[in-house]
XYZ file of N, CA and C in Angstrom:
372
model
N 0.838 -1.193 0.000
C 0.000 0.000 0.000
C 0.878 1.251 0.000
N 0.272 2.502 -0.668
C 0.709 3.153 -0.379
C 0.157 4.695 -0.133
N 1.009 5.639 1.035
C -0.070 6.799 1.542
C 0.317 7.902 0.276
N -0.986 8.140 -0.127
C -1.212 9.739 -0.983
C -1.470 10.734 0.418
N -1.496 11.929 -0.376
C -2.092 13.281 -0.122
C -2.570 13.923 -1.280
N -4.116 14.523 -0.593
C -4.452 15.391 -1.551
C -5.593 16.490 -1.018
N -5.250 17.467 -1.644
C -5.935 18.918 -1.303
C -7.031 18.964 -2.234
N -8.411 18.824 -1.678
C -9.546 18.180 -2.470
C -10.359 19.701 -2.904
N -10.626 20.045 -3.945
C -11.415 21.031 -5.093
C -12.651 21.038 -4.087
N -12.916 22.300 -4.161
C -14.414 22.277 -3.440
C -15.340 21.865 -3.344
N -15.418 21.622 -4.908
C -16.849 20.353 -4.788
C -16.540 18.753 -4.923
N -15.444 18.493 -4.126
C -15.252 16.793 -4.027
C -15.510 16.501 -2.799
N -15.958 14.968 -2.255
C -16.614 14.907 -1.322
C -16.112 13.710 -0.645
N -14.924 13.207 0.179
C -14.455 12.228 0.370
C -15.078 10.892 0.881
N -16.476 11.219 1.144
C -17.630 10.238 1.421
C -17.960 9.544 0.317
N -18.065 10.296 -1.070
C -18.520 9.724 -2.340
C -17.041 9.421 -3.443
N -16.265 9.115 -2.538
C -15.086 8.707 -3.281
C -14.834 10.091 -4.134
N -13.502 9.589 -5.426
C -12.908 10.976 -5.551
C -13.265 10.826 -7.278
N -13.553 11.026 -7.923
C -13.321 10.714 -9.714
C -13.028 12.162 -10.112
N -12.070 11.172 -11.199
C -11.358 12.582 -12.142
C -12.378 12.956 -13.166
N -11.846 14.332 -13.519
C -12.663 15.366 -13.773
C -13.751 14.854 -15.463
N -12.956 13.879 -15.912
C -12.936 13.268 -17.152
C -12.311 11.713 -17.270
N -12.988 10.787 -16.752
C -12.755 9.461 -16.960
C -12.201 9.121 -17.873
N -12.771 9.325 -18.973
C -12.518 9.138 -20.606
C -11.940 9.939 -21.281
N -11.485 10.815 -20.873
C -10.414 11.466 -21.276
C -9.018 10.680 -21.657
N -8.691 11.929 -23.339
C -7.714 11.278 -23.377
C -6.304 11.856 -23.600
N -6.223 12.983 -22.289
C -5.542 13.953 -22.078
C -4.182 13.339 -21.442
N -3.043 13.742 -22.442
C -1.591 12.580 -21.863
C -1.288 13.222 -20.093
N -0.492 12.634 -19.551
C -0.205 12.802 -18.455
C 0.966 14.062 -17.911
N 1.729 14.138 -19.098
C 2.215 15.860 -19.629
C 1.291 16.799 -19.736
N -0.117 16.587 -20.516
C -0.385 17.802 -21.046
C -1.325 17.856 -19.213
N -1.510 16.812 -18.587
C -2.503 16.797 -17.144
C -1.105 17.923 -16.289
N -0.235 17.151 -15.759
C 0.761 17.664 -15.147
C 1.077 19.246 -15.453
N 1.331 19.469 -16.237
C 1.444 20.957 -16.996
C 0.669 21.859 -17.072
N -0.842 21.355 -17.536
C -1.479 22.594 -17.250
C -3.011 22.329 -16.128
N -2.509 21.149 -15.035
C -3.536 20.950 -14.283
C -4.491 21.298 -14.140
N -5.308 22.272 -13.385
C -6.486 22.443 -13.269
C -7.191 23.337 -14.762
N -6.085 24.270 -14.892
C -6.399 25.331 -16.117
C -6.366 24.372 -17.416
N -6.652 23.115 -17.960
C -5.940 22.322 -19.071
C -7.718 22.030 -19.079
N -7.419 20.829 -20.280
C -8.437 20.178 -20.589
C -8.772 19.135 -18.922
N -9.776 18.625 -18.975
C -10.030 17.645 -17.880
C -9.964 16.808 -18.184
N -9.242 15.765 -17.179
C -8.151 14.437 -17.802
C -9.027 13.505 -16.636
N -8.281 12.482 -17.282
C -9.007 11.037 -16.329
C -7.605 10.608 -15.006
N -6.699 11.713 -14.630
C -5.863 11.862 -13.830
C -6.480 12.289 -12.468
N -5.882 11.913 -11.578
C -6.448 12.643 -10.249
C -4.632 12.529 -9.341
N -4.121 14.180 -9.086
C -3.182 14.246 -9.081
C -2.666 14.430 -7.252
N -2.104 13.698 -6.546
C -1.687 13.543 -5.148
C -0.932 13.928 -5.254
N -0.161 13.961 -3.980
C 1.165 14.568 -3.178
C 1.959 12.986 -2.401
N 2.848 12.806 -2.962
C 3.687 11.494 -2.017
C 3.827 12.135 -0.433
N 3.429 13.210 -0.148
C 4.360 13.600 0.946
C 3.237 14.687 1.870
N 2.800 14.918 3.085
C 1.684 15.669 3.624
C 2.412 16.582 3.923
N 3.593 17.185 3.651
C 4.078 18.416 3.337
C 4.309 18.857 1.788
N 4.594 18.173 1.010
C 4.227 18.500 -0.550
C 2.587 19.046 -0.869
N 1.609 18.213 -0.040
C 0.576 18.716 -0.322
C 0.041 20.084 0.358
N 0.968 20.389 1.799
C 0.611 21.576 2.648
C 0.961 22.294 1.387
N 1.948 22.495 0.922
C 3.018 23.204 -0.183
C 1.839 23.944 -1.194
N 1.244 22.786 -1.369
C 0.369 23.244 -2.626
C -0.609 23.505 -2.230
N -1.044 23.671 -1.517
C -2.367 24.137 -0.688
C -1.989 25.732 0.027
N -0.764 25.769 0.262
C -0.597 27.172 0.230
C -1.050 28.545 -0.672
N -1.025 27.788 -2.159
C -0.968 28.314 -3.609
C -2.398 28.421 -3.131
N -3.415 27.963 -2.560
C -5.041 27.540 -2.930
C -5.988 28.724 -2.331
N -6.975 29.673 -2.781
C -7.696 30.416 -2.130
C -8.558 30.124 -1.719
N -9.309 28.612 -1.774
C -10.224 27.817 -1.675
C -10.136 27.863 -0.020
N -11.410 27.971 0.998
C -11.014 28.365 2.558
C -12.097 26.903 2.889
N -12.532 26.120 3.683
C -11.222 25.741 4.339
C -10.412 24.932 3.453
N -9.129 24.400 3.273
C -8.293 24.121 2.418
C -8.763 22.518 3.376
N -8.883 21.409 2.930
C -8.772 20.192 3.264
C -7.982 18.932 2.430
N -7.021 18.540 3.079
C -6.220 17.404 2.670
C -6.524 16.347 2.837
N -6.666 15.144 2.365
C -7.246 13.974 2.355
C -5.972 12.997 2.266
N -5.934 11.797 3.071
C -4.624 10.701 3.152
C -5.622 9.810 2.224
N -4.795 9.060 1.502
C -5.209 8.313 0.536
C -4.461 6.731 0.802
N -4.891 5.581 0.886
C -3.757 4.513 1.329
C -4.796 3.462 -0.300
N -3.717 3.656 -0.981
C -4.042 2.593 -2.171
C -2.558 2.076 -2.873
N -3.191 0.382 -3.812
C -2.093 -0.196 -3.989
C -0.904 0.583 -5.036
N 0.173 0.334 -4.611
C 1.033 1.016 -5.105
C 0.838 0.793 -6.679
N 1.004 -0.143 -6.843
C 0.817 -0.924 -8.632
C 0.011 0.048 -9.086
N -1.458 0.363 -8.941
C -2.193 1.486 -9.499
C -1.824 2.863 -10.226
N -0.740 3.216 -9.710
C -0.489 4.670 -9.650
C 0.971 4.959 -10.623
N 0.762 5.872 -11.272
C 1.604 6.700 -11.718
C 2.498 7.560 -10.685
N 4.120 7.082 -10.500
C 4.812 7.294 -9.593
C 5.773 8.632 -10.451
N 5.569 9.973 -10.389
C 6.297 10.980 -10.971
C 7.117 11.362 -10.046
N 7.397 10.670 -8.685
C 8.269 11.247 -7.922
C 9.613 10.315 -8.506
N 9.284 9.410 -9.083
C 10.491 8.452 -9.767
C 11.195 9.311 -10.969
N 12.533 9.784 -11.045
C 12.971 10.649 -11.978
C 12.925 10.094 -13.402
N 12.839 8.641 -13.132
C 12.970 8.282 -14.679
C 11.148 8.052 -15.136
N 10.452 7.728 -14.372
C 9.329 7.811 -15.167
C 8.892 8.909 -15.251
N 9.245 10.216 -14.271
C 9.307 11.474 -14.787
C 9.452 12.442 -16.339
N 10.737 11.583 -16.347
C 11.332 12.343 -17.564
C 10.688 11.873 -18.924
N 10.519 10.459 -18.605
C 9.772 9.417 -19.669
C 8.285 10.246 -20.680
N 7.602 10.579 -19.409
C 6.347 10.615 -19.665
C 5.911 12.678 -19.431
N 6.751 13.254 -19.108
C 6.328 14.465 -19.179
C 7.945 14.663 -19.707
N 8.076 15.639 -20.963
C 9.188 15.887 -21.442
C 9.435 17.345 -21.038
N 8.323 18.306 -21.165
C 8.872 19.715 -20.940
C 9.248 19.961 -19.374
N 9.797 21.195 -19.173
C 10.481 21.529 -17.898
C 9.517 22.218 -16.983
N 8.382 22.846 -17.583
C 7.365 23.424 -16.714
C 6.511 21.804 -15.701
N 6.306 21.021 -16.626
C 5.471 19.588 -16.189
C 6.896 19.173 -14.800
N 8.121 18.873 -15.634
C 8.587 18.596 -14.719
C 8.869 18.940 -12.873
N 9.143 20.319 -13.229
C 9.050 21.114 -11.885
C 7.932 21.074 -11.324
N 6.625 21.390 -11.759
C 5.729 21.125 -10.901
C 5.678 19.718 -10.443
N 5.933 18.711 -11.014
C 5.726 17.157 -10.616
C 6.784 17.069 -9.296
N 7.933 17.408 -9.812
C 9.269 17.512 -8.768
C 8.588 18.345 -7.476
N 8.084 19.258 -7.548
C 7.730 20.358 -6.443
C 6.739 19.902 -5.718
N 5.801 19.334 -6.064
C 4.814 18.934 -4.985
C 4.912 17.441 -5.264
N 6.082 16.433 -5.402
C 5.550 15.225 -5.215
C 4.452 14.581 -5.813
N 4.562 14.619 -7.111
C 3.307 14.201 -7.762
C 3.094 13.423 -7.733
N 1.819 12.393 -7.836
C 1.740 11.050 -8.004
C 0.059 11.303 -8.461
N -0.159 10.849 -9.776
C -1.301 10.145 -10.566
C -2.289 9.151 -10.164
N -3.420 8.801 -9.731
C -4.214 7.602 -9.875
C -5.656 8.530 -11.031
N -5.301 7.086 -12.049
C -6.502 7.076 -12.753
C -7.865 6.609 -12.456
N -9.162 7.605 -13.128
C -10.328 7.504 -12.622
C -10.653 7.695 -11.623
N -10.648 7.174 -10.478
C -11.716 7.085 -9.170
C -10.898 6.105 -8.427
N -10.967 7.091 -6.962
C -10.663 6.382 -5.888
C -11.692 6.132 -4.573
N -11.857 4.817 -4.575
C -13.250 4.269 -3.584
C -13.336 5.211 -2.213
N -14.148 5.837 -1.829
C -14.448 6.468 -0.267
C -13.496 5.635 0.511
N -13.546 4.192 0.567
C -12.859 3.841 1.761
C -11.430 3.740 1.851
N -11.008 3.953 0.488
C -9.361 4.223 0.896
C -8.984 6.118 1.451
N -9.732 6.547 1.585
C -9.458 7.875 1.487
C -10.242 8.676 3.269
N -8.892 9.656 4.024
C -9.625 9.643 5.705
C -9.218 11.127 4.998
N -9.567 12.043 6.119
C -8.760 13.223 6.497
C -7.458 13.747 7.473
N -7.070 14.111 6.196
C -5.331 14.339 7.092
C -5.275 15.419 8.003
N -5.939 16.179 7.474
C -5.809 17.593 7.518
C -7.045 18.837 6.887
N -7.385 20.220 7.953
C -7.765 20.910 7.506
C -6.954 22.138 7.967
N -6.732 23.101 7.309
C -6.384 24.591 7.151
C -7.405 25.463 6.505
N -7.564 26.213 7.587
C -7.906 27.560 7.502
C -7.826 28.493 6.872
């Protein structure tokens, strides 16, 4: 298993599990990473390896109260961008990269069930 973080959009609801913005989407994982929320809506749903990577990015957020969610799912599932080589692999430009590098990125596609997912954290 392994623990995510994530700073959940206002209208997600960790009771009704989490789904990305676009299931069927077929938005690459560069063009998700790069232009995240402002991009097309991808079938990505993008975590933090680290509950200070995600404070990090929740700093950036004007959204009040800011709430972080621990995520414990199988590792196999997930797109690991904190790994430099599947990093480089799969997002080539330097803007994707840094943000992936900066907050610890890590990918799960589609939907993640309510019950892998508690609260880590809320900020004010």
């Amino acid at each position: 298993m392994m623990c995510l973080y994530r700073l959940l959009r206002w209208n997600e609801n960790p009771e009704n599990g989490l789904l990305a913005k676009n299931p069927n989407s077929n938005v690459s994982v560069e063009e998700h990473v790069t232009n995240g929320s402002y991009g097309r809506a991808s079938r990505y749903i993008s975590c933090c390896k680290s509950l200070d990577a995600a404070r990090s990015f929740a700093s950036h957020s004007v959204t009040r109260p800011r709430i972080i969610v621990e995520i414990l799912i199988d590792a196999k599932t997930v797109i690991d961008l904190t790994d430099e080589e599947t990093r480089s692999i799969l997002v080539q430009n330097e803007t994707g990269r840094n943000y992936a590098r900066c907050f610890e990125e890590v990918l799960i596609e589609g939907y993640i069930p309510p019950e892998c997912i508690s609260i880590a954290q809320i900020i004010n």
